[in-house]
C-alpha cells in the first residue's frame, strides 16, 4: 500500500539555509547539505529546497547545493523558487533534483507547464499554488510571497495545470503560512478533490495533529512542514508515529 | 568491474551514477555513456529512464548501434542488466502511451496506463510502497525483504504475459509490477537510487549477482 509522505522543506538563500535549524547534532547550522543528510537519516520521505535567493547572480550557489545533496542523499529531492525557464529546470535536474516546483511562471504562462512536462516528463513537474481565501469557499492565487493578487481562482487553476501536465500540486495557504494554526483544510480539499494528481498540503503546521488533518480532512497524500522540524519541536519519527497512530499508512 | 549506465538523453543520470558508486564501494567503476562500444565492453549494464515510453524508446533508437550493442551484451553474452523505471518498461514488447510503440521485447508484456478502479488513488503513483516478493531467494534480490519500501513515480505499468517473470508487486488498487526479471535480466519500476537504504541494498546485490 502506498504510504503518505512527510516532506521537510528548507529555505535556501545564497547557498545557505536561512531559517535556523535546531538539530542537536548539527555542526554548521547554515549548511543545507548537512541538514538534508540528517533528514535523510531521520527517515523523511522526500526533501524540498525552496530557493529564496534574490539576486540572479547568486542562483548558481543553488545548483552547487543540489549537486552536493544529491551525492549524499538517496531520496527524492524537489527544488523550487525562481524557476522561470526551461533552462532553469534542465540545470536543476542535471544537478540532481528529481522534481522542480514552478510557481510564478505557471501563473504568468500556464503553457510553460505543458512545455516543461513534455520536455522532462510530468513526474518531475510540481506546480506550487499559493492561495488566499478571499470569500467563503473562494480562494485566489497570489504571487510574490503572497503580496500580489492575480484574480485567478485557485481550484480552476489547479485543474488547468493538472491537465497541462503537472505531476503533482503543492498547495500552500498564504493565510496560514507561519501561523501554526494548521493547514487551510477547505482549500486543500477543494483542490485535492478537483484533480487526480497527488496534492501536498503546505502552510501553517504547528502541531502533529495538523499533519493528520492535511491528509485525513484535506485529502492530500503528502504533508510539507518547515519550522516544526527545523526548530526541533518534533522529529520526523514522532510525526510519522503520530500519523500512523491516527490510522494513516506511513513508512516507519 | 565496469558498470555502464546508458545515456540516451532521458533525464538525470547523476543520481543513478552516484547511487551505484555508493553501492559498489570501490568494487566497480561506474560510467555514464552513449557509446555502444563502452556498453559492449561493460560487465554490467544499467538502463535508466524517466518521462514517456515513446520518447525514451526514440532516444534509445537515436543512438546509432546502441540497441544492437545492448542486445549483443545482454541477450547474447548474458551480462547482468538492470532497467530502472522507464528503462524497465522498455524491456516490454510494447508500450501503449501516446500511441502504441515497440519496446525491446526482452520480457513479454505490455506497458499500459495505470488506472486503478479506486478513483481515490492518485495518478501518478508517487511515494513509498511496500514490496511483495513473488520469488523469495532470487539471487539478484538476495538482501531485499518482503515489505521493504521503495520509491515509485509512474503513471504506466508493466503487465507481463508470464507470471513467473514478475518478481515483486506492490498494491495500488490491485497488484502492480514492481520488479520483473528472467535469466540475466532485471527491471525495477521504482527508483532504487531514490529509495535510501533499500535501494542501495538492491543495487549492491545487482552488482554481486552472477546469473
Short mmCIF file of C-alpha atoms in Angstrom, two decimals, chain A:
data_model
loop_
_atom_site.label_atom_id
_atom_site.label_comp_id
_atom_site.label_asym_id
_atom_site.label_seq_id
_atom_site.Cartn_x
_atom_site.Cartn_y
_atom_site.Cartn_z
CA UNK A 1 0.00 0.00 0.00
CA UNK A 2 1.22 3.48 -0.85
CA UNK A 3 2.32 5.45 2.20
CA UNK A 4 1.58 9.07 2.97
CA UNK A 5 4.64 11.31 2.68
CA UNK A 6 6.24 13.66 5.20
CA UNK A 7 8.37 16.31 3.50
CA UNK A 8 10.56 18.76 5.40
CA UNK A 9 11.27 21.96 3.48
CA UNK A 10 14.44 24.03 3.77
CA UNK A 11 14.61 27.69 2.72
CA UNK A 12 17.91 28.31 0.95
CA UNK A 13 19.39 31.74 0.27
CA UNK A 14 22.75 32.23 -1.44
CA UNK A 15 23.52 28.58 -0.81
CA UNK A 16 22.78 28.68 2.92
CA UNK A 17 19.66 27.77 4.89
CA UNK A 18 18.03 30.81 6.37
CA UNK A 19 15.54 29.64 8.97
CA UNK A 20 17.64 28.24 11.77
CA UNK A 21 17.57 24.51 12.01
CA UNK A 22 17.85 23.30 15.54
CA UNK A 23 19.21 19.79 15.37
CA UNK A 24 21.20 18.67 18.37
CA UNK A 25 23.99 17.17 16.33
CA UNK A 26 24.24 19.90 13.73
CA UNK A 27 27.74 21.22 13.16
CA UNK A 28 27.01 24.02 10.70
CA UNK A 29 23.53 25.48 11.18
CA UNK A 30 23.51 27.08 7.75
CA UNK A 31 24.65 24.15 5.64
CA UNK A 32 21.72 22.75 3.63
CA UNK A 33 23.68 19.64 2.66
CA UNK A 34 24.28 18.67 6.26
CA UNK A 35 20.64 19.30 7.13
CA UNK A 36 19.48 17.27 4.17
CA UNK A 37 21.68 14.40 5.32
CA UNK A 38 20.16 14.49 8.79
CA UNK A 39 16.62 14.49 7.40
CA UNK A 40 17.60 11.58 5.16
CA UNK A 41 18.84 9.63 8.18
CA UNK A 42 15.72 10.59 10.14
CA UNK A 43 13.52 8.88 7.52
CA UNK A 44 12.00 11.86 5.72
CA UNK A 45 10.08 10.59 2.69
CA UNK A 46 11.26 13.40 0.44
CA UNK A 47 13.08 16.66 0.83
CA UNK A 48 12.24 20.09 -0.52
CA UNK A 49 14.55 23.07 -1.08
CA UNK A 50 12.94 26.44 -1.61
CA UNK A 51 15.44 28.89 -3.06
CA UNK A 52 14.78 32.45 -1.93
CA UNK A 53 17.96 33.94 -3.35
CA UNK A 54 17.06 37.40 -4.55
CA UNK A 55 19.86 38.16 -6.96
CA UNK A 56 20.20 36.30 -10.19
CA UNK A 57 24.00 36.13 -9.95
CA UNK A 58 23.86 34.06 -6.78
CA UNK A 59 21.50 31.47 -8.26
CA UNK A 60 24.42 29.25 -9.16
CA UNK A 61 25.03 28.58 -5.47
CA UNK A 62 21.78 26.58 -5.54
CA UNK A 63 22.97 24.21 -8.26
CA UNK A 64 26.02 23.51 -6.18
CA UNK A 65 23.89 22.77 -3.09
CA UNK A 66 21.61 20.48 -5.09
CA UNK A 67 24.56 18.61 -6.61
CA UNK A 68 26.22 18.12 -3.23
CA UNK A 69 22.97 16.98 -1.65
CA UNK A 70 22.22 14.53 -4.44
CA UNK A 71 25.67 12.99 -3.96
CA UNK A 72 24.98 12.02 -0.37
CA UNK A 73 21.17 11.73 -0.07
CA UNK A 74 19.48 8.91 -1.96
CA UNK A 75 15.97 10.24 -1.55
CA UNK A 76 13.66 12.31 -3.74
CA UNK A 77 14.54 15.99 -3.83
CA UNK A 78 12.23 18.76 -5.03
CA UNK A 79 13.66 22.20 -5.71
CA UNK A 80 11.61 25.35 -6.16
CA UNK A 81 11.97 29.11 -6.17
CA UNK A 82 12.71 31.28 -9.17
CA UNK A 83 12.15 28.55 -11.76
CA UNK A 84 11.13 30.53 -14.83
CA UNK A 85 12.69 28.99 -17.90
CA UNK A 86 13.13 25.52 -19.38
CA UNK A 87 16.85 26.07 -18.93
CA UNK A 88 16.37 26.53 -15.14
CA UNK A 89 14.61 23.16 -14.96
CA UNK A 90 17.27 21.44 -17.02
CA UNK A 91 20.05 22.78 -14.80
CA UNK A 92 18.28 21.71 -11.61
CA UNK A 93 17.54 18.21 -12.91
CA UNK A 94 21.11 17.80 -14.15
CA UNK A 95 22.41 18.96 -10.78
CA UNK A 96 20.42 16.13 -9.18
CA UNK A 97 16.92 17.42 -8.39
CA UNK A 98 14.17 14.86 -9.03
CA UNK A 99 11.32 17.33 -9.20
CA UNK A 100 11.16 21.02 -9.83
CA UNK A 101 8.43 23.19 -8.42
CA UNK A 102 7.10 26.01 -10.57
CA UNK A 103 5.14 28.89 -9.13
CA UNK A 104 5.02 32.38 -10.68
CA UNK A 105 5.99 31.16 -14.15
CA UNK A 106 2.99 28.79 -14.16
CA UNK A 107 0.64 31.59 -13.16
CA UNK A 108 2.03 34.01 -15.73
CA UNK A 109 2.05 31.48 -18.50
CA UNK A 110 0.27 28.16 -17.89
CA UNK A 111 1.58 26.84 -21.24
CA UNK A 112 5.01 26.77 -19.59
CA UNK A 113 3.75 23.82 -17.52
CA UNK A 114 2.90 21.88 -20.65
CA UNK A 115 6.22 22.75 -22.24
CA UNK A 116 8.09 21.60 -19.12
CA UNK A 117 6.07 18.38 -18.76
CA UNK A 118 6.54 17.48 -22.42
CA UNK A 119 10.25 18.10 -22.19
CA UNK A 120 11.05 16.42 -18.89
CA UNK A 121 8.01 14.29 -18.04
CA UNK A 122 5.04 15.10 -15.80
CA UNK A 123 6.63 13.17 -12.93
CA UNK A 124 9.21 15.89 -12.32
CA UNK A 125 6.95 18.92 -12.65
CA UNK A 126 5.34 20.11 -9.42
CA UNK A 127 3.20 23.21 -9.63
CA UNK A 128 3.24 25.25 -6.46
CA UNK A 129 -0.05 27.05 -5.80
CA UNK A 130 -0.04 29.89 -3.25
CA UNK A 131 -3.61 30.82 -2.41
CA UNK A 132 -5.52 33.05 -0.04
CA UNK A 133 -9.15 32.85 0.94
CA UNK A 134 -10.92 35.93 -0.49
CA UNK A 135 -14.54 34.97 0.24
CA UNK A 136 -16.28 31.94 1.74
CA UNK A 137 -15.20 28.97 -0.38
CA UNK A 138 -13.31 31.18 -2.78
CA UNK A 139 -9.54 31.01 -3.00
CA UNK A 140 -7.39 33.24 -5.13
CA UNK A 141 -3.83 32.73 -6.38
CA UNK A 142 -1.25 35.15 -5.03
CA UNK A 143 2.30 35.54 -6.26
CA UNK A 144 5.48 37.13 -4.89
CA UNK A 145 5.24 35.58 -1.46
CA UNK A 146 1.56 36.38 -1.10
CA UNK A 147 1.79 40.08 -1.92
CA UNK A 148 0.33 40.17 -5.42
CA UNK A 149 -3.28 39.14 -6.07
CA UNK A 150 -3.95 37.71 -9.52
CA UNK A 151 -7.72 37.36 -9.64
CA UNK A 152 -7.24 33.70 -10.63
CA UNK A 153 -9.39 31.10 -8.88
CA UNK A 154 -7.11 28.56 -7.21
CA UNK A 155 -9.29 25.50 -7.85
CA UNK A 156 -9.79 26.30 -11.54
CA UNK A 157 -6.06 26.95 -11.86
CA UNK A 158 -5.27 23.62 -10.17
CA UNK A 159 -7.48 21.80 -12.68
CA UNK A 160 -5.86 23.65 -15.56
CA UNK A 161 -2.24 22.92 -14.62
CA UNK A 162 -3.05 19.28 -13.85
CA UNK A 163 -4.45 18.97 -17.37
CA UNK A 164 -1.40 20.71 -18.79
CA UNK A 165 0.80 18.02 -17.29
CA UNK A 166 1.75 18.91 -13.72
CA UNK A 167 2.56 15.63 -11.96
CA UNK A 168 1.85 16.97 -8.51
CA UNK A 169 0.50 20.10 -6.81
CA UNK A 170 1.98 21.81 -3.77
CA UNK A 171 -0.85 23.77 -2.19
CA UNK A 172 0.21 26.49 0.24
CA UNK A 173 -2.29 28.55 2.15
CA UNK A 174 -0.83 32.05 2.33
CA UNK A 175 -3.25 32.97 5.15
CA UNK A 176 -1.91 30.17 7.27
CA UNK A 177 1.78 30.16 6.38
CA UNK A 178 3.79 30.82 9.55
CA UNK A 179 0.72 30.99 11.82
CA UNK A 180 0.99 27.47 13.28
CA UNK A 181 -2.83 27.26 13.14
CA UNK A 182 -2.87 24.32 10.78
CA UNK A 183 -3.35 23.87 7.05
CA UNK A 184 -6.29 25.58 5.36
CA UNK A 185 -8.28 22.36 5.07
CA UNK A 186 -11.17 23.61 2.88
CA UNK A 187 -8.63 24.99 0.36
CA UNK A 188 -6.55 21.81 0.35
CA UNK A 189 -9.60 19.60 -0.01
CA UNK A 190 -11.22 21.73 -2.73
CA UNK A 191 -8.08 21.35 -4.85
CA UNK A 192 -7.38 17.70 -3.96
CA UNK A 193 -10.95 16.75 -4.88
CA UNK A 194 -10.76 18.64 -8.18
CA UNK A 195 -7.68 16.82 -9.56
CA UNK A 196 -6.34 13.26 -9.73
CA UNK A 197 -2.65 14.13 -9.33
CA UNK A 198 -1.18 13.97 -5.81
CA UNK A 199 -1.51 17.05 -3.63
CA UNK A 200 0.95 18.18 -0.95
CA UNK A 201 -0.56 20.24 1.87
CA UNK A 202 1.56 23.17 3.00
CA UNK A 203 1.44 26.28 5.16
CA UNK A 204 0.57 26.64 8.82
CA UNK A 205 1.65 23.47 10.61
CA UNK A 206 2.00 23.93 14.34
CA UNK A 207 1.12 20.53 15.79
CA UNK A 208 1.31 16.90 14.75
CA UNK A 209 -2.48 16.79 14.55
CA UNK A 210 -2.27 19.34 11.74
CA UNK A 211 -0.32 16.81 9.68
CA UNK A 212 -3.05 14.23 10.22
CA UNK A 213 -5.74 16.76 9.22
CA UNK A 214 -3.94 17.64 5.98
CA UNK A 215 -4.35 14.07 4.81
CA UNK A 216 -7.49 12.85 6.54
CA UNK A 217 -9.56 16.01 6.01
CA UNK A 218 -7.64 17.84 3.27
CA UNK A 219 -7.33 14.71 1.08
CA UNK A 220 -3.64 15.42 0.43
CA UNK A 221 -1.27 12.44 0.14
CA UNK A 222 1.76 14.32 1.42
CA UNK A 223 2.40 16.97 4.05
CA UNK A 224 5.09 19.60 3.94
CA UNK A 225 6.38 21.38 7.02
CA UNK A 226 9.33 23.56 7.86
CA UNK A 227 9.57 25.11 11.28
CA UNK A 228 8.16 22.30 13.44
CA UNK A 229 11.03 20.13 12.27
CA UNK A 230 13.75 22.76 11.98
CA UNK A 231 13.36 24.09 15.48
CA UNK A 232 13.41 20.63 16.94
CA UNK A 233 9.84 20.75 18.24
CA UNK A 234 9.17 17.39 16.66
CA UNK A 235 11.26 14.82 14.85
CA UNK A 236 10.28 13.17 11.57
CA UNK A 237 9.92 9.94 13.53
CA UNK A 238 7.48 11.49 16.00
CA UNK A 239 5.44 12.95 13.17
CA UNK A 240 5.17 9.61 11.41
CA UNK A 241 4.38 7.71 14.60
CA UNK A 242 1.61 10.19 15.38
CA UNK A 243 0.15 9.94 11.91
CA UNK A 244 0.30 6.13 11.98
CA UNK A 245 -1.47 6.14 15.34
CA UNK A 246 -4.24 8.21 13.74
CA UNK A 247 -4.69 5.40 11.22
CA UNK A 248 -2.74 6.79 8.26
CA UNK A 249 -0.47 4.45 6.26
CA UNK A 250 3.10 5.54 6.99
CA UNK A 251 6.57 4.25 6.21
CA UNK A 252 8.31 3.94 9.58
#
